[in-house]
Tab-separated table of C-alpha atoms and ligand atoms in Angstrom:
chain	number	residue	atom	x	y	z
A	249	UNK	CA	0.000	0.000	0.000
A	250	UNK	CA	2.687	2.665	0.938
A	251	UNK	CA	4.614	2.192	-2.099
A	252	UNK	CA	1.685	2.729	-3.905
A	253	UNK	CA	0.697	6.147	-2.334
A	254	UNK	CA	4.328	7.697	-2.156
A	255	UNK	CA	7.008	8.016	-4.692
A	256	UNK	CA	10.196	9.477	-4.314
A	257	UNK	CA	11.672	10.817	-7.357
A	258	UNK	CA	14.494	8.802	-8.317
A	259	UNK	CA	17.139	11.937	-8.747
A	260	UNK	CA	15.935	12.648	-4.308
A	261	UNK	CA	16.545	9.090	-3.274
A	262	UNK	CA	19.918	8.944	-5.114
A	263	UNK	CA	21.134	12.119	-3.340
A	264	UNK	CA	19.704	10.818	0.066
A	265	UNK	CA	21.197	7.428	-0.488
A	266	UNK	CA	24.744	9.192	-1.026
A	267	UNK	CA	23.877	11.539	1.741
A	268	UNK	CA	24.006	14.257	0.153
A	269	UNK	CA	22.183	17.635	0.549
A	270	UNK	CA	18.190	17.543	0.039
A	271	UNK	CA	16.242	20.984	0.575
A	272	UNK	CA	12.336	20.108	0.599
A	273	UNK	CA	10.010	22.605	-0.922
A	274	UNK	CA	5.734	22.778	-0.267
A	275	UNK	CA	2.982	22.970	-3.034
A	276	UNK	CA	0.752	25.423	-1.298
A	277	UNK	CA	2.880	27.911	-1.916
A	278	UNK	CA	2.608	27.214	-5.298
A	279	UNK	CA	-1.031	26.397	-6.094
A	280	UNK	CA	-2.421	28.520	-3.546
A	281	UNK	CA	0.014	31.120	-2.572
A	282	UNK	CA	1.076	33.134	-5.862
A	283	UNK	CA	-0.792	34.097	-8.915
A	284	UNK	CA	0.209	31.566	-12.014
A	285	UNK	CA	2.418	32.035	-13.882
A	286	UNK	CA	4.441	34.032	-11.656
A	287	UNK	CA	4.374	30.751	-9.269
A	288	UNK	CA	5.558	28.202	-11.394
A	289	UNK	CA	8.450	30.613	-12.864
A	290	UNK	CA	8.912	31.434	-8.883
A	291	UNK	CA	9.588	27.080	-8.611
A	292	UNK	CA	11.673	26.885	-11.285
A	293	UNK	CA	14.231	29.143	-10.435
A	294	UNK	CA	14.270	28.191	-6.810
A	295	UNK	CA	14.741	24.836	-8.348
A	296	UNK	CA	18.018	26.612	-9.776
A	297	UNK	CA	19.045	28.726	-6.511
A	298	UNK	CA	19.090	25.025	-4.548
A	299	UNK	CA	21.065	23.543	-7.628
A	300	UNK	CA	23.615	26.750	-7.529
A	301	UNK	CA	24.298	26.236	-3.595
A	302	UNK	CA	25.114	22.740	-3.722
A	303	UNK	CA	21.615	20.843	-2.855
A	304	UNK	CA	18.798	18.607	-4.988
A	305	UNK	CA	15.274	20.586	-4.169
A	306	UNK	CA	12.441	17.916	-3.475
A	307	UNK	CA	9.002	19.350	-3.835
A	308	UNK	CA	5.977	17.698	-2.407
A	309	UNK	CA	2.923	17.329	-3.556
A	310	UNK	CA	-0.196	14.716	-4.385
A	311	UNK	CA	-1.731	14.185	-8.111
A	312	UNK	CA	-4.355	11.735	-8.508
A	313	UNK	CA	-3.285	10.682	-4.833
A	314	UNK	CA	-0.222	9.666	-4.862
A	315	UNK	CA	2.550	11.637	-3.410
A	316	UNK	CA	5.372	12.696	-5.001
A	317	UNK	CA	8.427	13.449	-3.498
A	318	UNK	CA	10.908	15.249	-5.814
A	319	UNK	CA	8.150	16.738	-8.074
A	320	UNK	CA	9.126	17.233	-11.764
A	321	UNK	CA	8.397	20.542	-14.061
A	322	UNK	CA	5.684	19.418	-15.537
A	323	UNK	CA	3.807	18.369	-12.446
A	324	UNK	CA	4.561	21.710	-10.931
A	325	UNK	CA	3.269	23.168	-13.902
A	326	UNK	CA	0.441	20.950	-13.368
A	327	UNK	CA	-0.334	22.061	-9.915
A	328	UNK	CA	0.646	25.746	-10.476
A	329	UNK	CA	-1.709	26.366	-13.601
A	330	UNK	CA	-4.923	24.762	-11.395
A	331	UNK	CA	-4.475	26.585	-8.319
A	332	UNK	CA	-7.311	26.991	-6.243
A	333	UNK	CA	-8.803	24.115	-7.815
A	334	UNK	CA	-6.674	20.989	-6.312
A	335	UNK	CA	-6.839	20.925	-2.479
A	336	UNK	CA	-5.001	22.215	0.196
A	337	UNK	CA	-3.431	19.276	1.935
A	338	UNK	CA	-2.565	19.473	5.344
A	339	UNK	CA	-1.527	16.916	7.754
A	340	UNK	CA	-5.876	15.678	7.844
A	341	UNK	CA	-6.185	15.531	4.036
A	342	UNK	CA	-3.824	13.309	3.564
A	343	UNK	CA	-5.640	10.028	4.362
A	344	UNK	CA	-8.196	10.753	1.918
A	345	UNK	CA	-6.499	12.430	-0.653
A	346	UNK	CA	-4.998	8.956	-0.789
A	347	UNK	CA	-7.801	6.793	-0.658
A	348	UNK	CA	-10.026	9.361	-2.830
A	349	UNK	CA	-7.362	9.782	-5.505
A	350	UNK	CA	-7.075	13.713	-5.408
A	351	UNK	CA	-4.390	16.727	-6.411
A	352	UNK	CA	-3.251	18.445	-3.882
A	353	UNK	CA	-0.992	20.951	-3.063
A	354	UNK	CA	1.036	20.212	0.171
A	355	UNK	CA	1.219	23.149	3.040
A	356	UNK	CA	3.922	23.188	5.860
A	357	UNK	CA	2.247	20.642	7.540
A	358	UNK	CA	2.061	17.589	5.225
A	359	UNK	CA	5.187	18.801	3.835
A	360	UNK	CA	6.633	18.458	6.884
A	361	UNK	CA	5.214	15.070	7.259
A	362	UNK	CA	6.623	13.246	4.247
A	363	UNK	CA	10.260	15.202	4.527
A	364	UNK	CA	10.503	13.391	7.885
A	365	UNK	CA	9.263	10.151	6.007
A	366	UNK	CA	11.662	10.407	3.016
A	367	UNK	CA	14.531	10.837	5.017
A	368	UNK	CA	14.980	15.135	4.450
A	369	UNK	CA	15.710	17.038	7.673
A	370	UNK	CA	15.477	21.085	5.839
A	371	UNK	CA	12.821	22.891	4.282
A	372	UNK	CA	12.660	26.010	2.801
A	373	UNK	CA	9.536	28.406	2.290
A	374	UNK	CA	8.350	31.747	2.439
A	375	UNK	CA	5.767	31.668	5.288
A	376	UNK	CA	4.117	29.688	7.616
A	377	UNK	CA	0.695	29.597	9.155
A	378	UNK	CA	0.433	30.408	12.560
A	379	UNK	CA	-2.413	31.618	15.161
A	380	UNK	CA	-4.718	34.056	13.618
A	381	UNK	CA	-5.655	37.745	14.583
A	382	UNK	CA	-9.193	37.179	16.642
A	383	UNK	CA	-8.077	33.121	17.521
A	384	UNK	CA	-9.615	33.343	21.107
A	385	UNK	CA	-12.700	34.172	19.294
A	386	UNK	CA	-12.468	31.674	16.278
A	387	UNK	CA	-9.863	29.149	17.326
A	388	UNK	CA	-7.959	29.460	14.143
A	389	UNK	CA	-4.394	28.138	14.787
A	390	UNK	CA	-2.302	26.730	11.978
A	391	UNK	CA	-1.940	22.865	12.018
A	392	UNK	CA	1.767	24.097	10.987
A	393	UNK	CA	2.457	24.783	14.643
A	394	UNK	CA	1.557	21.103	15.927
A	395	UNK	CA	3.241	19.673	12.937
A	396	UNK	CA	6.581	21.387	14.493
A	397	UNK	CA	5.775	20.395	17.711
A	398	UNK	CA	5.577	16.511	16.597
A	399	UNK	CA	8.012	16.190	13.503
A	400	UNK	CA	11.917	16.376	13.230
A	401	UNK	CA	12.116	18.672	10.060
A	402	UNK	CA	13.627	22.598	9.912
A	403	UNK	CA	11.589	24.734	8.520
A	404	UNK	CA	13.305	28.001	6.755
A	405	UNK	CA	10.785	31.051	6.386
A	406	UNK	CA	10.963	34.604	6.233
A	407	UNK	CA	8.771	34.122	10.157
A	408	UNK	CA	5.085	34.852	9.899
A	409	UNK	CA	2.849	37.420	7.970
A	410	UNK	CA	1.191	39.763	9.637
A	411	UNK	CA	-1.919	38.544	8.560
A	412	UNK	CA	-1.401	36.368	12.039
A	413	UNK	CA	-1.183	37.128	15.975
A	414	UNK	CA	2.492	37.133	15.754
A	415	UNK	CA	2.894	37.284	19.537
A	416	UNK	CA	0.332	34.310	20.323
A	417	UNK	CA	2.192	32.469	17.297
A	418	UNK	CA	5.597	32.620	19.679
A	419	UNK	CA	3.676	31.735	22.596
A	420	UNK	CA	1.858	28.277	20.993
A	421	UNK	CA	5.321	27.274	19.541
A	422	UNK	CA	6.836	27.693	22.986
A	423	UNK	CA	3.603	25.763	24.193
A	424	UNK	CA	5.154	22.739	21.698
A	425	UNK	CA	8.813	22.777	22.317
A	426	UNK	CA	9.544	24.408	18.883
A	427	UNK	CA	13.122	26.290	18.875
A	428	UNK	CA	12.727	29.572	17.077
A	429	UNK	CA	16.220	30.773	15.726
A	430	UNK	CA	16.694	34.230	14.471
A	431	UNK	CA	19.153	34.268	11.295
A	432	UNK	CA	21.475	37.080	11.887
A	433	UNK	CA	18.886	38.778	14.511
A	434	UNK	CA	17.274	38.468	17.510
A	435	UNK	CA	13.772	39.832	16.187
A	436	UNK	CA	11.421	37.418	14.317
A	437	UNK	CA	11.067	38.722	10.875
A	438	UNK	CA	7.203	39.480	9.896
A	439	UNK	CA	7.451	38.646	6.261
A	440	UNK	CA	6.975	41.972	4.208
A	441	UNK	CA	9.182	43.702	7.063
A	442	UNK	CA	12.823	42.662	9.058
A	443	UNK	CA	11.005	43.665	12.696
A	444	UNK	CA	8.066	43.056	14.325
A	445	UNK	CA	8.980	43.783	17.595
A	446	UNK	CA	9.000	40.049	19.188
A	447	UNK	CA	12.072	38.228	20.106
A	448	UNK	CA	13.098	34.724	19.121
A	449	UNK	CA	14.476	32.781	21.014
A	450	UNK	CA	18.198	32.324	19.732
A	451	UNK	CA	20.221	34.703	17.246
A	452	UNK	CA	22.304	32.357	14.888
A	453	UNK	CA	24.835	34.114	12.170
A	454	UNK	CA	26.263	30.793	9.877
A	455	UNK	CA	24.121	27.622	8.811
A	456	UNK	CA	27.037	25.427	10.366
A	457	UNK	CA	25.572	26.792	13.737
A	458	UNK	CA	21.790	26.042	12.826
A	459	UNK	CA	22.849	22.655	11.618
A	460	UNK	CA	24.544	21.937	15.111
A	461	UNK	CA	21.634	22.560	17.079
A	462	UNK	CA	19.418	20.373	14.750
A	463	UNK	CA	22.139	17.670	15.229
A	464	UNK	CA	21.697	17.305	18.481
A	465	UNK	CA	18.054	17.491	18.678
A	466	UNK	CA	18.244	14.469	16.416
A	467	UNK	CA	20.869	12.745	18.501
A	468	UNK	CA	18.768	12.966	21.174
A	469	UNK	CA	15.610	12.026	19.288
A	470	UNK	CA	13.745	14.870	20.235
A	471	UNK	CA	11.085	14.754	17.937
A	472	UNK	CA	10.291	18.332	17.816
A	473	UNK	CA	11.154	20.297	14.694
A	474	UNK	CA	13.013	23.944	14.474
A	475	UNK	CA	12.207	27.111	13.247
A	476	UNK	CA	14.641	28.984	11.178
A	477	UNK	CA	13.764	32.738	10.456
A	478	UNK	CA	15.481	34.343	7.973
A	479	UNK	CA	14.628	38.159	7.506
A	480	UNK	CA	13.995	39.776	3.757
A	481	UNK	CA	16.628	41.174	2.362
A	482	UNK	CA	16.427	45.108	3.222
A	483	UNK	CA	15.999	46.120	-0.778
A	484	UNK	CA	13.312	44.129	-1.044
A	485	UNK	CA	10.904	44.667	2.133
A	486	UNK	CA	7.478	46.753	1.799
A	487	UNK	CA	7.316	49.283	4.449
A	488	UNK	CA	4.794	48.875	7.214
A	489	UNK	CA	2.591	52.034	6.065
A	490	UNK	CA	2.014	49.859	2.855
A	491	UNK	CA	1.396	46.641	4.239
A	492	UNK	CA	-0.501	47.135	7.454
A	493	UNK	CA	-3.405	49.115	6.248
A	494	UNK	CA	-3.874	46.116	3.804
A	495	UNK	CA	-3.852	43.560	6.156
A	496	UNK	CA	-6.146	45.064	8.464
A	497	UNK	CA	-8.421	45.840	5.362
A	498	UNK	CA	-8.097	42.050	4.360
A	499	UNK	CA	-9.057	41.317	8.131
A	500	UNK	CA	-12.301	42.946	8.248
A	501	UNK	CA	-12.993	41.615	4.316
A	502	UNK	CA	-12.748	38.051	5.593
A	503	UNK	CA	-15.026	38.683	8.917
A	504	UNK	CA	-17.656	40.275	6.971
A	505	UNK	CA	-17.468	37.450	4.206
A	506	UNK	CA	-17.668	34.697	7.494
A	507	UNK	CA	-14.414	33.431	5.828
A	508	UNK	CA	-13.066	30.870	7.647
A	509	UNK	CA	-11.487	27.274	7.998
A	510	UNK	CA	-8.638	26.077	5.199
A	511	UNK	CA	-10.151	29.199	3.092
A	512	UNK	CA	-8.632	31.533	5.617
A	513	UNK	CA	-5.019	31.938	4.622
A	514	UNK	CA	-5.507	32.000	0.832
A	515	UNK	CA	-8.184	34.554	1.218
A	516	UNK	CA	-5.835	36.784	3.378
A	517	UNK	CA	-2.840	35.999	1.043
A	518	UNK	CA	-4.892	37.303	-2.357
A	519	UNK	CA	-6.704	40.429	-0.696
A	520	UNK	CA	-3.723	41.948	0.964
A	521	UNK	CA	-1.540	41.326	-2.635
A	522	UNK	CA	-4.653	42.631	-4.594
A	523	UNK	CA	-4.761	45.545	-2.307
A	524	UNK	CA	-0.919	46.209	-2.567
A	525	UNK	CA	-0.407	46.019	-6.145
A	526	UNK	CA	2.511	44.270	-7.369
A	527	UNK	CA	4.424	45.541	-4.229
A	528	UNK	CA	3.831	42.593	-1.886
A	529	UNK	CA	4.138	39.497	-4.397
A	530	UNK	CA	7.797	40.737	-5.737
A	531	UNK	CA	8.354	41.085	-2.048
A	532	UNK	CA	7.209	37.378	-1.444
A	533	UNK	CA	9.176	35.931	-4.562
A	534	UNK	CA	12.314	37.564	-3.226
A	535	UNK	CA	12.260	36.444	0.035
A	536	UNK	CA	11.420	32.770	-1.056
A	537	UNK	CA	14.748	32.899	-3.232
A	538	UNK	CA	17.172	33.979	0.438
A	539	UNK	CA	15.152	31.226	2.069
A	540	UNK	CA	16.140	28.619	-0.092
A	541	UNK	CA	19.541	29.808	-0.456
A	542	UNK	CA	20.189	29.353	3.274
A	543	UNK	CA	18.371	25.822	3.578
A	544	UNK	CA	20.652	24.522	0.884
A	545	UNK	CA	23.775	25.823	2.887
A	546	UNK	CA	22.567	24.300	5.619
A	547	UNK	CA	21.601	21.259	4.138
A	548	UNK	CA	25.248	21.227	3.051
A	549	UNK	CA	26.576	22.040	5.986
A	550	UNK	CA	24.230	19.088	7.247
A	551	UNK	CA	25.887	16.414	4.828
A	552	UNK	CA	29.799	17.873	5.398
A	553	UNK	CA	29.006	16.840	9.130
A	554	UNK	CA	27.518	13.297	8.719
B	889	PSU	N1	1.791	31.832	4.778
B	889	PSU	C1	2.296	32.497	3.717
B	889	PSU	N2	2.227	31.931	2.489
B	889	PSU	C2	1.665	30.691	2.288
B	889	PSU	C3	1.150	29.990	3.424
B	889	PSU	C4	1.238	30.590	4.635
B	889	PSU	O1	2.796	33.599	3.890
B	889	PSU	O2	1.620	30.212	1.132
B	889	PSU	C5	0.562	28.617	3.236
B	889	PSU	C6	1.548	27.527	3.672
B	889	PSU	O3	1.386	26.400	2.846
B	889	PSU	C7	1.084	27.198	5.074
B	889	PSU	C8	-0.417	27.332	4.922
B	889	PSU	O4	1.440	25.911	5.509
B	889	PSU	O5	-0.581	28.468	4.074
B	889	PSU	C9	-1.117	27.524	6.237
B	889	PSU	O6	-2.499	27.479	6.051
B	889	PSU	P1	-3.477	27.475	7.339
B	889	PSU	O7	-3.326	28.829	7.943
B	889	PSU	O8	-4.839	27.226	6.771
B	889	PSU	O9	-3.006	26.400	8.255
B	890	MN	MN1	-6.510	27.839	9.855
């Protein structure tokens, strides 16, 4: 049954088998987080930035339920060019995306979930889900947050939009054991913007130091996962004047609408880019490209040590 629900692409499990660097790379991000066609072009040249720094990129994602580990073009292409229309597979879609046969694009979560399974200890993305402004009314906390509470995977993001409760975000991944390293700072980054005014945990300035402290959460079986944030490089970040009337705009949109469940972040995502213009997604493609760059160094730094 497993082998016929998973595949790893045979280019991943060479490179794993050698032990060699692997940077894994979500779907959601793809299908539901960008615009096509600036998404799949956005895939293919992180494809290259992994390539250029020494690692194999393994994207994840289901079609016609099976997942796919190692993702080629076309099937990106497949999943970029119908969007909203496959699903958005966290870790509870997955059983039945299986058994049901479905697309899917993969978010942090599941991701996270068949790294760990495939053997891949980094991945790299531009955001993840977190607690959401208004949770103590609506309850609306990522299933990203459990998922690195429970699975032994770095994740490499630009920290959280601030679309979310940033503060309560820190406090639930405290709640699950989660490290949350600052690259090159002691502030969590908030996406658009370097600062948001929280502090991580731990300030870390070389991937050989992030790759330490994953080692020995490994050696000690830990189980918990890690939280790398990497701030946006200062040419490219959208100043707060910009993007906070949007987001609160986006906010209200969504309440008003009764907008809620999986629908949430995508909503969010598309009105605050709609009501920024081009500004925010250039933003969002940049940042993705310094995220992967430092999961593949780390990944390398990962394989140097083993
Ligand atoms: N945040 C972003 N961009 C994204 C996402 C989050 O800035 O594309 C996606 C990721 O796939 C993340 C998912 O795992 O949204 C979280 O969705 P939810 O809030 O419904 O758990
Ligand atoms: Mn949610």
């Amino acid at each position: 049954m497993l082998k016929d629900c998973v595949r790893i692409s045979d280019e991943v499990k060479q490179a794993l088998s050698e032990g060699r660097a692997v940077v894994a790379l979500e779907s959601t991000i793809i299908a539901h987080g960008m615009p096509y066609p600036q998404n799949v072009e956005t895939a293919y040249e992180v494809d290259k930035i992994i390539r250029a720094h020494g690692a194999v990129p393994a994207t994840i994602g289901v079609i016609n339920g099976e997942f796919i580990v190692g993702l080629n073009k076309e099937e990106i292409e497949y999943l970029g060019k119908h969007g909203a229309e496959v699903r958005k597979v966290s870790r509870r879609d997955i059983s039945t995306c299986i058994s049901k046969k479905l697309d899917g694009a993969t978010t942090v979560s599941a991701t996270m979930f068949f790294a760990e399974m495939a053997g891949i200890s980094v991945f790299a993305t531009g955001g993840i889900g977190g607690v959401h402004r208004g949770a103590e009314e609506t309850m609306d906390i990522s299933n990203d947050l459990d998922e690195l509470g429970r699975t032994p995977v770095m994740v490499v993001c630009a920290g959280a939009k601030a679309i979310l409760d940033l503060g309560k975000t820190l406090e639930y991944l405290e709640t699950k054991g989660v490290p949350v390293i600052g690259y090159g700072t002691k502030e969590l980054p908030a996406f658009f913007s370097r600062r948001s005014g929280f502090e991580v945990d731990y300030r870390m300035d070389t991937p050989r130091e992030i790759a330490d402290a994953f080692a020995v959460q490994k050696e000690l079986k830990m189980r918990t996962g890690m939280l790398v944030c990497n701030p946006i490089p200062e040419e490219y970040e959208v100043p707060h004047d910009v993007i906070e009337p949007a987001i609160q705009k986006a906010v209200e949109l969504a309440e008003e609408k009764g907008i809620h469940g999986k629908e949430s972040t995508p909503f969010l995502l598309s009105t605050v880019k709609e009501l920024t213009g081009g500004e925010s997604l250039a933003a969002n493609i940049k940042l993705v490209y310094n995220n992967v760059a430092l999961a593949a160094d780390i990944a390398v730094e990962m394989a140097a040590a083993k």
